[in-house]
PDB file of C-alpha atoms and ligand atoms in Angstrom:
ATOM      1  CA  MET A 193       0.003  -0.208   0.100  1.00  0.00           C
ATOM      2  CA  ILE A 194       1.354   3.609  -1.241  1.00  0.00           C
ATOM      3  CA  PRO A 195       0.927   6.618   1.576  1.00  0.00           C
ATOM      4  CA  ARG A 196      -0.745   8.801   0.152  1.00  0.00           C
ATOM      5  CA  ASP A 197       1.287  11.673   1.154  1.00  0.00           C
ATOM      6  CA  HIS A 198       4.245  10.143  -0.368  1.00  0.00           C
ATOM      7  CA  PRO A 199       6.029  12.768  -2.489  1.00  0.00           C
ATOM      8  CA  ARG A 200       6.288  10.368  -5.779  1.00  0.00           C
ATOM      9  CA  TYR A 201       2.528   8.724  -4.959  1.00  0.00           C
ATOM     10  CA  GLU A 202       1.294   9.036  -8.439  1.00  0.00           C
ATOM     11  CA  SER A 203       4.388   7.672 -10.139  1.00  0.00           C
ATOM     12  CA  LEU A 204       4.310   4.846  -7.490  1.00  0.00           C
ATOM     13  CA  VAL A 205       0.471   4.308  -8.167  1.00  0.00           C
ATOM     14  CA  THR A 206       1.775   3.603 -12.078  1.00  0.00           C
ATOM     15  CA  ARG A 207       4.679   1.828 -11.775  1.00  0.00           C
ATOM     16  CA  GLU A 208       2.208  -0.501  -9.221  1.00  0.00           C
ATOM     17  CA  LYS A 209      -0.986  -0.417 -12.181  1.00  0.00           C
ATOM     18  CA  LEU A 210       2.077  -1.819 -14.565  1.00  0.00           C
ATOM     19  CA  VAL A 211       3.708  -4.249 -12.344  1.00  0.00           C
ATOM     20  CA  GLU A 212       0.275  -5.729 -11.658  1.00  0.00           C
ATOM     21  CA  GLY A 213      -0.463  -5.884 -15.731  1.00  0.00           C
ATOM     22  CA  VAL A 214       2.612  -7.950 -15.815  1.00  0.00           C
ATOM     23  CA  LYS A 215       0.963 -10.473 -13.668  1.00  0.00           C
ATOM     24  CA  GLN A 216      -1.972 -10.527 -14.613  1.00  0.00           C
ATOM     25  CA  GLY A 217      -0.277 -11.060 -18.401  1.00  0.00           C
ATOM     26  CA  ILE A 218      -1.034  -7.618 -19.776  1.00  0.00           C
ATOM     27  CA  THR A 219       1.914  -5.493 -19.870  1.00  0.00           C
ATOM     28  CA  ALA A 220       4.743  -7.097 -21.158  1.00  0.00           C
ATOM     29  CA  LEU A 221       7.956  -7.181 -19.155  1.00  0.00           C
ATOM     30  CA  GLU A 222       9.612  -5.267 -21.341  1.00  0.00           C
ATOM     31  CA  GLY A 223       7.000  -2.788 -20.647  1.00  0.00           C
ATOM     32  CA  LEU A 224       8.355  -1.784 -17.528  1.00  0.00           C
ATOM     33  CA  ILE A 225      11.678  -0.842 -18.827  1.00  0.00           C
ATOM     34  CA  ALA A 226       9.338   1.249 -21.673  1.00  0.00           C
ATOM     35  CA  HIS A 227       8.005   2.313 -18.850  1.00  0.00           C
ATOM     36  CA  GLY A 228      11.068   3.702 -17.010  1.00  0.00           C
ATOM     37  CA  ARG A 229      12.462   5.536 -19.970  1.00  0.00           C
ATOM     38  CA  GLY A 230       9.217   7.289 -20.421  1.00  0.00           C
ATOM     39  CA  GLU A 231       9.934   8.296 -16.914  1.00  0.00           C
ATOM     40  CA  ALA A 232      12.998   9.780 -17.499  1.00  0.00           C
ATOM     41  CA  PHE A 233      11.833  11.975 -19.841  1.00  0.00           C
ATOM     42  CA  ASP A 234       8.938  12.730 -18.021  1.00  0.00           C
ATOM     43  CA  TYR A 235      10.917  13.829 -14.862  1.00  0.00           C
ATOM     44  CA  ILE A 236      13.238  16.563 -17.586  1.00  0.00           C
ATOM     45  CA  LEU A 237      10.049  17.839 -18.629  1.00  0.00           C
ATOM     46  CA  GLY A 238       8.622  18.363 -15.338  1.00  0.00           C
ATOM     47  CA  GLU A 239       6.021  15.897 -15.069  1.00  0.00           C
ATOM     48  CA  ARG A 240       3.597  18.114 -16.166  1.00  0.00           C
ATOM     49  CA  THR A 241       1.745  18.780 -19.548  1.00  0.00           C
ATOM     50  CA  ARG A 242       3.832  21.327 -21.912  1.00  0.00           C
ATOM     51  CA  ASP A 243       2.051  24.286 -23.838  1.00  0.00           C
ATOM     52  CA  PHE A 244       3.727  21.860 -26.598  1.00  0.00           C
ATOM     53  CA  ALA A 245       2.247  18.643 -25.915  1.00  0.00           C
ATOM     54  CA  LEU A 246      -1.190  20.586 -25.533  1.00  0.00           C
ATOM     55  CA  LYS A 247      -1.370  21.758 -28.894  1.00  0.00           C
ATOM     56  CA  ALA A 248      -0.515  18.843 -30.348  1.00  0.00           C
ATOM     57  CA  GLU A 249      -3.499  17.189 -28.288  1.00  0.00           C
ATOM     58  CA  LYS A 250      -5.830  19.275 -29.397  1.00  0.00           C
ATOM     59  CA  VAL A 251      -4.568  18.871 -33.811  1.00  0.00           C
ATOM     60  CA  ALA A 252      -4.950  15.587 -32.422  1.00  0.00           C
ATOM     61  CA  VAL A 253      -8.374  15.491 -31.788  1.00  0.00           C
ATOM     62  CA  ALA A 254      -9.328  17.745 -34.392  1.00  0.00           C
ATOM     63  CA  MET A 255      -7.379  15.050 -36.851  1.00  0.00           C
ATOM     64  CA  MET A 256      -9.333  11.882 -35.490  1.00  0.00           C
ATOM     65  CA  LEU A 257     -12.595  13.872 -35.739  1.00  0.00           C
ATOM     66  CA  LEU A 258     -12.300  14.617 -39.005  1.00  0.00           C
ATOM     67  CA  ALA A 259     -11.555  10.770 -40.246  1.00  0.00           C
ATOM     68  CA  LYS A 260     -13.281   8.489 -41.844  1.00  0.00           C
ATOM     69  CA  ASN A 261     -12.072   5.543 -39.706  1.00  0.00           C
ATOM     70  CA  PRO A 262     -10.401   6.845 -36.480  1.00  0.00           C
ATOM     71  CA  VAL A 263      -8.440   4.004 -34.789  1.00  0.00           C
ATOM     72  CA  ILE A 264      -6.677   3.758 -31.343  1.00  0.00           C
ATOM     73  CA  SER A 265      -4.555   1.143 -30.803  1.00  0.00           C
ATOM     74  CA  VAL A 266      -3.592   0.236 -27.429  1.00  0.00           C
ATOM     75  CA  ASN A 267      -1.073  -2.311 -26.133  1.00  0.00           C
ATOM     76  CA  GLY A 268       0.090  -3.823 -22.639  1.00  0.00           C
ATOM     77  CA  ASN A 269       1.094  -0.612 -21.340  1.00  0.00           C
ATOM     78  CA  THR A 270      -2.103   1.406 -22.468  1.00  0.00           C
ATOM     79  CA  ALA A 271      -4.737  -0.822 -21.349  1.00  0.00           C
ATOM     80  CA  VAL A 272      -3.184  -0.925 -17.606  1.00  0.00           C
ATOM     81  CA  LEU A 273      -2.795   2.505 -17.469  1.00  0.00           C
ATOM     82  CA  VAL A 274      -5.776   4.378 -19.280  1.00  0.00           C
ATOM     83  CA  PRO A 275      -8.528   1.609 -19.801  1.00  0.00           C
ATOM     84  CA  LYS A 276     -11.589   3.928 -18.902  1.00  0.00           C
ATOM     85  CA  GLU A 277      -9.890   6.623 -20.803  1.00  0.00           C
ATOM     86  CA  VAL A 278      -9.458   5.425 -23.817  1.00  0.00           C
ATOM     87  CA  GLY A 279     -13.125   3.660 -23.836  1.00  0.00           C
ATOM     88  CA  GLU A 280     -14.082   7.414 -23.159  1.00  0.00           C
ATOM     89  CA  LEU A 281     -12.097   9.173 -26.134  1.00  0.00           C
ATOM     90  CA  ALA A 282     -13.668   6.664 -28.341  1.00  0.00           C
ATOM     91  CA  LYS A 283     -16.726   6.691 -28.089  1.00  0.00           C
ATOM     92  CA  ILE A 284     -16.646  10.771 -28.400  1.00  0.00           C
ATOM     93  CA  LEU A 285     -14.385  10.104 -31.182  1.00  0.00           C
ATOM     94  CA  ASN A 286     -16.333   7.552 -32.805  1.00  0.00           C
ATOM     95  CA  ALA A 287     -12.937   5.668 -33.491  1.00  0.00           C
ATOM     96  CA  LYS A 288     -12.532   1.628 -33.163  1.00  0.00           C
ATOM     97  CA  VAL A 289     -10.241   0.634 -30.034  1.00  0.00           C
ATOM     98  CA  GLU A 290      -7.536  -2.443 -31.566  1.00  0.00           C
ATOM     99  CA  VAL A 291      -5.167  -4.320 -29.393  1.00  0.00           C
ATOM    100  CA  ASN A 292      -2.574  -4.055 -31.566  1.00  0.00           C
ATOM    101  CA  VAL A 293       1.293  -5.688 -29.670  1.00  0.00           C
ATOM    102  CA  PHE A 294       4.456  -6.127 -29.738  1.00  0.00           C
ATOM    103  CA  HIS A 295       5.492  -8.700 -28.089  1.00  0.00           C
ATOM    104  CA  TYR A 296       2.177 -10.904 -29.317  1.00  0.00           C
ATOM    105  CA  SER A 297       0.714 -14.046 -28.125  1.00  0.00           C
ATOM    106  CA  LYS A 298      -2.954 -14.605 -29.307  1.00  0.00           C
ATOM    107  CA  GLU A 299      -4.044 -15.297 -25.559  1.00  0.00           C
ATOM    108  CA  ARG A 300      -1.919 -12.086 -24.402  1.00  0.00           C
ATOM    109  CA  VAL A 301      -4.114 -10.114 -26.961  1.00  0.00           C
ATOM    110  CA  ASN A 302      -7.396 -12.095 -25.314  1.00  0.00           C
ATOM    111  CA  ARG A 303      -6.234 -11.107 -22.347  1.00  0.00           C
ATOM    112  CA  ILE A 304      -6.285  -7.678 -23.465  1.00  0.00           C
ATOM    113  CA  ALA A 305      -9.382  -7.369 -25.010  1.00  0.00           C
ATOM    114  CA  ASP A 306     -11.192  -9.483 -21.771  1.00  0.00           C
ATOM    115  CA  TYR A 307      -9.308  -6.187 -19.075  1.00  0.00           C
ATOM    116  CA  LEU A 308     -10.458  -3.464 -21.974  1.00  0.00           C
ATOM    117  CA  LEU A 309     -14.294  -5.227 -21.062  1.00  0.00           C
ATOM    118  CA  LYS A 310     -14.160  -4.964 -17.934  1.00  0.00           C
ATOM    119  CA  PHE A 311     -13.996  -1.290 -18.595  1.00  0.00           C
ATOM    120  CA  GLY A 312     -17.115  -0.848 -20.690  1.00  0.00           C
ATOM    121  CA  VAL A 313     -14.030  -1.059 -23.674  1.00  0.00           C
ATOM    122  CA  SER A 314     -15.037  -3.483 -26.909  1.00  0.00           C
ATOM    123  CA  ALA A 315     -11.505  -3.615 -28.882  1.00  0.00           C
ATOM    124  CA  LEU A 316     -11.244  -5.380 -32.176  1.00  0.00           C
ATOM    125  CA  CYS A 317      -8.330  -8.108 -32.196  1.00  0.00           C
ATOM    126  CA  ALA A 318      -9.182 -10.595 -34.936  1.00  0.00           C
ATOM    127  CA  GLY A 319      -5.952 -10.633 -36.265  1.00  0.00           C
ATOM    128  CA  ASP A 320      -7.285 -11.242 -39.652  1.00  0.00           C
ATOM    129  CA  ALA A 321      -4.538  -9.037 -41.778  1.00  0.00           C
ATOM    130  CA  GLU A 322      -1.472  -7.686 -41.718  1.00  0.00           C
ATOM    131  CA  LEU A 323       0.149  -4.912 -42.647  1.00  0.00           C
ATOM    132  CA  GLU A 324       2.561  -5.728 -45.549  1.00  0.00           C
ATOM    133  CA  GLY A 325       6.327  -5.001 -44.890  1.00  0.00           C
ATOM    134  CA  LEU A 326       6.652  -5.112 -41.733  1.00  0.00           C
ATOM    135  CA  SER A 327       8.253  -8.195 -39.934  1.00  0.00           C
ATOM    136  CA  SER A 328       7.089  -7.286 -36.315  1.00  0.00           C
ATOM    137  CA  ALA A 329       4.539  -9.018 -34.904  1.00  0.00           C
ATOM    138  CA  ARG A 330       2.487  -5.602 -34.922  1.00  0.00           C
ATOM    139  CA  ARG A 331       1.814  -6.527 -38.212  1.00  0.00           C
ATOM    140  CA  ILE A 332      -1.193  -8.601 -37.126  1.00  0.00           C
ATOM    141  CA  VAL A 333      -3.854  -6.160 -37.550  1.00  0.00           C
ATOM    142  CA  ASP A 334      -7.839  -6.592 -38.070  1.00  0.00           C
ATOM    143  CA  ARG A 335      -9.607  -5.811 -40.974  1.00  0.00           C
ATOM    144  CA  ARG A 336     -12.163  -3.777 -39.493  1.00  0.00           C
ATOM    145  CA  GLY A 337      -9.449  -1.633 -37.659  1.00  0.00           C
ATOM    146  CA  ILE A 338      -6.153  -0.618 -38.383  1.00  0.00           C
ATOM    147  CA  PHE A 339      -5.869  -2.153 -41.466  1.00  0.00           C
ATOM    148  CA  ILE A 340      -8.820  -0.023 -43.156  1.00  0.00           C
ATOM    149  CA  ALA A 341      -8.182   3.081 -40.526  1.00  0.00           C
ATOM    150  CA  ASP A 342      -7.075   6.896 -42.349  1.00  0.00           C
ATOM    151  CA  VAL A 343      -6.235   8.319 -38.621  1.00  0.00           C
ATOM    152  CA  VAL A 344      -4.411   5.535 -36.076  1.00  0.00           C
ATOM    153  CA  LEU A 345      -3.289   6.679 -32.742  1.00  0.00           C
ATOM    154  CA  VAL A 346      -0.094   5.376 -31.632  1.00  0.00           C
ATOM    155  CA  PRO A 347       0.772   5.252 -27.880  1.00  0.00           C
ATOM    156  CA  LEU A 348       4.010   3.825 -26.805  1.00  0.00           C
ATOM    157  CA  GLU A 349       4.606   2.669 -30.404  1.00  0.00           C
ATOM    158  CA  ASP A 350       8.260   1.556 -32.084  1.00  0.00           C
ATOM    159  CA  GLY A 351       8.901   3.381 -34.959  1.00  0.00           C
ATOM    160  CA  ASP A 352       9.482   0.578 -37.612  1.00  0.00           C
ATOM    161  CA  ARG A 353       5.094   0.344 -37.325  1.00  0.00           C
ATOM    162  CA  CYS A 354       4.899   4.212 -37.393  1.00  0.00           C
ATOM    163  CA  GLU A 355       7.243   3.995 -40.621  1.00  0.00           C
ATOM    164  CA  ILE A 356       4.914   1.369 -42.263  1.00  0.00           C
ATOM    165  CA  LEU A 357       1.529   2.656 -41.234  1.00  0.00           C
ATOM    166  CA  LYS A 358       2.421   5.683 -43.174  1.00  0.00           C
ATOM    167  CA  ARG A 359       3.623   3.632 -46.116  1.00  0.00           C
ATOM    168  CA  HIS A 360       0.390   2.591 -46.235  1.00  0.00           C
ATOM    169  CA  GLY A 361      -1.216   5.734 -46.461  1.00  0.00           C
ATOM    170  CA  LYS A 362      -2.028   6.339 -42.896  1.00  0.00           C
ATOM    171  CA  LYS A 363      -1.854   9.947 -40.667  1.00  0.00           C
ATOM    172  CA  VAL A 364      -0.071   8.694 -37.463  1.00  0.00           C
ATOM    173  CA  ILE A 365      -0.693  10.200 -33.704  1.00  0.00           C
ATOM    174  CA  ALA A 366       2.093   8.766 -31.350  1.00  0.00           C
ATOM    175  CA  ILE A 367       2.462   9.417 -27.710  1.00  0.00           C
ATOM    176  CA  ASP A 368       5.918   9.371 -26.487  1.00  0.00           C
ATOM    177  CA  LEU A 369       8.252  11.042 -24.240  1.00  0.00           C
ATOM    178  CA  ASN A 370      10.767  10.881 -25.844  1.00  0.00           C
ATOM    179  CA  PRO A 371      10.896  13.320 -28.789  1.00  0.00           C
ATOM    180  CA  LEU A 372      14.065  11.558 -29.899  1.00  0.00           C
ATOM    181  CA  SER A 373      12.452   8.567 -31.170  1.00  0.00           C
ATOM    182  CA  ARG A 374      12.000   7.823 -34.163  1.00  0.00           C
ATOM    183  CA  THR A 375       8.719   7.157 -33.655  1.00  0.00           C
ATOM    184  CA  SER A 376       8.621  11.035 -32.462  1.00  0.00           C
ATOM    185  CA  ARG A 377      10.433  11.791 -35.652  1.00  0.00           C
ATOM    186  CA  MET A 378       8.331   9.516 -37.891  1.00  0.00           C
ATOM    187  CA  ALA A 379       5.024  10.978 -36.408  1.00  0.00           C
ATOM    188  CA  ASP A 380       2.575  12.980 -38.091  1.00  0.00           C
ATOM    189  CA  VAL A 381       1.379  14.357 -34.500  1.00  0.00           C
ATOM    190  CA  THR A 382       3.834  13.407 -32.383  1.00  0.00           C
ATOM    191  CA  ILE A 383       2.419  14.195 -28.023  1.00  0.00           C
ATOM    192  CA  VAL A 384       5.484  14.562 -25.810  1.00  0.00           C
ATOM    193  CA  ASP A 385       3.300  13.577 -22.426  1.00  0.00           C
ATOM    194  CA  ASN A 386       2.432  11.151 -20.114  1.00  0.00           C
ATOM    195  CA  ILE A 387      -0.543   8.744 -21.215  1.00  0.00           C
ATOM    196  CA  THR A 388      -1.913   9.032 -18.180  1.00  0.00           C
ATOM    197  CA  ARG A 389      -2.524  12.947 -18.791  1.00  0.00           C
ATOM    198  CA  ALA A 390      -2.382  12.839 -22.101  1.00  0.00           C
ATOM    199  CA  ILE A 391      -5.687  10.315 -22.743  1.00  0.00           C
ATOM    200  CA  PRO A 392      -7.660  12.808 -20.004  1.00  0.00           C
ATOM    201  CA  LYS A 393      -6.222  15.674 -22.351  1.00  0.00           C
ATOM    202  CA  MET A 394      -7.638  14.452 -24.985  1.00  0.00           C
ATOM    203  CA  VAL A 395     -10.960  13.369 -23.585  1.00  0.00           C
ATOM    204  CA  GLU A 396     -12.164  17.018 -22.184  1.00  0.00           C
ATOM    205  CA  PHE A 397     -10.572  18.253 -25.935  1.00  0.00           C
ATOM    206  CA  ALA A 398     -13.246  16.490 -27.652  1.00  0.00           C
ATOM    207  CA  LYS A 399     -16.021  17.567 -25.205  1.00  0.00           C
ATOM    208  CA  GLU A 400     -14.903  20.507 -27.063  1.00  0.00           C
ATOM    209  CA  LEU A 401     -14.093  19.920 -30.338  1.00  0.00           C
ATOM    210  CA  ARG A 402     -17.552  17.467 -31.498  1.00  0.00           C
ATOM    211  CA  LYS A 403     -19.097  21.107 -31.626  1.00  0.00           C
ATOM    212  CA  LEU A 404     -17.152  22.469 -34.557  1.00  0.00           C
ATOM    213  CA  ASN A 405     -17.924  22.141 -38.023  1.00  0.00           C
ATOM    214  CA  ARG A 406     -15.531  20.118 -40.390  1.00  0.00           C
ATOM    215  CA  ASP A 407     -13.951  23.883 -41.507  1.00  0.00           C
ATOM    216  CA  GLU A 408     -13.240  24.647 -37.932  1.00  0.00           C
ATOM    217  CA  LEU A 409     -11.579  21.702 -37.050  1.00  0.00           C
ATOM    218  CA  GLU A 410      -9.479  21.325 -40.309  1.00  0.00           C
ATOM    219  CA  LYS A 411      -8.579  25.343 -39.304  1.00  0.00           C
ATOM    220  CA  ILE A 412      -7.172  23.127 -35.639  1.00  0.00           C
ATOM    221  CA  VAL A 413      -5.082  20.503 -38.344  1.00  0.00           C
ATOM    222  CA  SER A 414      -4.141  22.536 -41.297  1.00  0.00           C
ATOM    223  CA  GLY A 415      -0.304  24.388 -40.532  1.00  0.00           C
ATOM    224  CA  TYR A 416       0.272  21.570 -37.720  1.00  0.00           C
ATOM    225  CA  ASP A 417       3.652  21.789 -38.039  1.00  0.00           C
ATOM    226  CA  ASN A 418       5.090  18.185 -35.822  1.00  0.00           C
ATOM    227  CA  LYS A 419       9.060  19.549 -36.114  1.00  0.00           C
ATOM    228  CA  LYS A 420       8.225  22.334 -34.358  1.00  0.00           C
ATOM    229  CA  THR A 421       6.557  20.618 -32.040  1.00  0.00           C
ATOM    230  CA  LEU A 422       9.638  18.250 -31.176  1.00  0.00           C
ATOM    231  CA  SER A 423      11.566  20.684 -31.304  1.00  0.00           C
ATOM    232  CA  GLU A 424       9.801  22.662 -28.541  1.00  0.00           C
ATOM    233  CA  ALA A 425       9.854  19.622 -26.191  1.00  0.00           C
ATOM    234  CA  ILE A 426      13.867  19.997 -26.765  1.00  0.00           C
ATOM    235  CA  GLU A 427      13.859  23.397 -25.714  1.00  0.00           C
ATOM    236  CA  GLY A 428      11.410  22.635 -22.692  1.00  0.00           C
ATOM    237  CA  ILE A 429      13.654  20.036 -21.644  1.00  0.00           C
ATOM    238  CA  LYS A 430      16.804  22.372 -21.738  1.00  0.00           C
ATOM    239  CA  GLU A 431      14.793  25.145 -19.931  1.00  0.00           C
ATOM    240  CA  TYR A 432      13.442  22.600 -16.776  1.00  0.00           C
ATOM    241  CA  LEU A 433      17.132  21.949 -17.256  1.00  0.00           C
ATOM    242  CA  GLU A 434      18.701  25.201 -16.429  1.00  0.00           C
ATOM    243  CA  LYS A 435      15.532  26.473 -14.017  1.00  0.00           C
ATOM    244  CA  THR A 436      16.398  23.538 -11.877  1.00  0.00           C
ATOM    245  CA  LYS A 437      20.070  23.747 -12.122  1.00  0.00           C
ATOM    246  CA  THR A 438      19.629  26.799  -9.955  1.00  0.00           C
ATOM    247  CA  LEU A 439      17.918  25.197  -7.278  1.00  0.00           C
ATOM    248  CA  ILE A 440      20.612  22.566  -6.285  1.00  0.00           C
TER     249      ILE A 440
HETATM  250  O1  PTJ B  97       2.648  -4.296 -25.075  1.00  0.00           O
HETATM  251  P1  PTJ B  97       3.344  -4.343 -26.002  1.00  0.00           P
HETATM  252  O2  PTJ B  97       3.805  -5.993 -26.332  1.00  0.00           O
HETATM  253  O3  PTJ B  97       2.882  -3.966 -27.574  1.00  0.00           O
HETATM  254  O4  PTJ B  97       4.576  -3.952 -25.793  1.00  0.00           O
HETATM  255  C1  PTJ B  97       4.765  -2.535 -25.504  1.00  0.00           C
HETATM  256  C2  PTJ B  97       5.947  -1.928 -25.129  1.00  0.00           C
HETATM  257  C3  PTJ B  97       6.105  -0.843 -24.791  1.00  0.00           C
HETATM  258  C4  PTJ B  97       7.027  -2.159 -24.338  1.00  0.00           C
HETATM  259  C5  PTJ B  97       6.471  -1.660 -26.445  1.00  0.00           C
HETATM  260  O5  PTJ B  97       5.994  -0.854 -27.758  1.00  0.00           O
HETATM  261  C6  PTJ B  97       8.114  -1.169 -26.684  1.00  0.00           C
HETATM  262  O6  PTJ B  97       9.124  -1.872 -26.481  1.00  0.00           O
HETATM  263  O7  PTJ B  97       8.205  -0.003 -26.862  1.00  0.00           O
HETATM  264  P2  PTJ B  97       9.645   0.956 -27.012  1.00  0.00           P
HETATM  265  O8  PTJ B  97      10.036   1.016 -28.578  1.00  0.00           O
HETATM  266  O9  PTJ B  97      10.428   1.361 -25.949  1.00  0.00           O
HETATM  267  O10 PTJ B  97       8.934   2.929 -26.768  1.00  0.00           O
HETATM  268  C7  PTJ B  97       8.426   2.967 -25.645  1.00  0.00           C
HETATM  269  C8  PTJ B  97       8.345   4.756 -26.195  1.00  0.00           C
HETATM  270  O11 PTJ B  97       6.884   4.649 -25.335  1.00  0.00           O
HETATM  271  C9  PTJ B  97       9.563   5.218 -25.203  1.00  0.00           C
HETATM  272  O12 PTJ B  97      10.410   5.962 -26.003  1.00  0.00           O
HETATM  273  C10 PTJ B  97       9.305   5.735 -23.969  1.00  0.00           C
HETATM  274  O13 PTJ B  97       9.984   6.751 -23.488  1.00  0.00           O
HETATM  275  C11 PTJ B  97       7.733   6.385 -24.107  1.00  0.00           C
HETATM  276  N1  PTJ B  97       6.999   5.855 -23.251  1.00  0.00           N
HETATM  277  C12 PTJ B  97       7.033   5.070 -21.968  1.00  0.00           C
HETATM  278  N2  PTJ B  97       5.787   5.141 -21.160  1.00  0.00           N
HETATM  279  C13 PTJ B  97       5.143   6.207 -21.712  1.00  0.00           C
HETATM  280  C14 PTJ B  97       5.818   6.674 -22.449  1.00  0.00           C
HETATM  281  N3  PTJ B  97       5.437   7.746 -23.330  1.00  0.00           N
HETATM  282  C15 PTJ B  97       4.333   8.697 -23.087  1.00  0.00           C
HETATM  283  N4  PTJ B  97       3.556   7.888 -21.445  1.00  0.00           N
HETATM  284  C16 PTJ B  97       4.220   7.080 -20.762  1.00  0.00           C
HETATM  285  N5  PTJ B  97       4.001   6.648 -19.490  1.00  0.00           N
END
């Protein structure tokens, strides 16, 4: 039991969720390592949603509202960290949710889908289609989901799939705390924010933006520059480190 007044309560609770996810066979062991890397970037970003992330979250939601077949891809980390919020977001955006994992087994995919169902999220996971050009298990997709999607939200992604999704003509929105990763650089929109803050923020934006018409949504998306977002994220890290240095 983590004491509520612990100064790093949120971070410890998040870790516990992932450890529990591993015990239940939902999160991959490698997911813990990936989370550690994410935590380190979050730390040097100041552990809050920065302006460049807010902007990317808003653009991402507008893009998904404009999409014909938006899909939210869920892996083992996402499933245990934000299951309810993914369901909420999918509902408002009229998006499909698809289980798609790097460390693949049919049993694990089904376990993730069953877990999501407990939060009222019905996820696709048929594995009845393949993305050509990708050798990792992430190529295994659902014919009704990622296979026909025009916009895919991919939290905690690997660069290879991002590249292939783009080659298949899809727009990719990544959530990745590492602004230097290949995924971050390949995506059309990169949200450099913790998934535990990013998805709830996107739910808020979705509630607001769903009232807009297509022209208004297009205005939000047009002129978005992902390279600018990434350089602002790197500047954000530098700024935070400089500020912190003076406090030591
Ligand atoms: O469930 P599976 O089988 O699909 O496996 C999931 C992992 C995460 C193990 C797999 O996708 C993987 O190996 O990912 P990578 O290549 O390590 O990339 C994960 C990226 O997510 C890293 O750049 C981390 O900085 C970032 N990251 C980790 N935790 C978070 C995060 N970004 C946002 N929020 C987080 N909580």
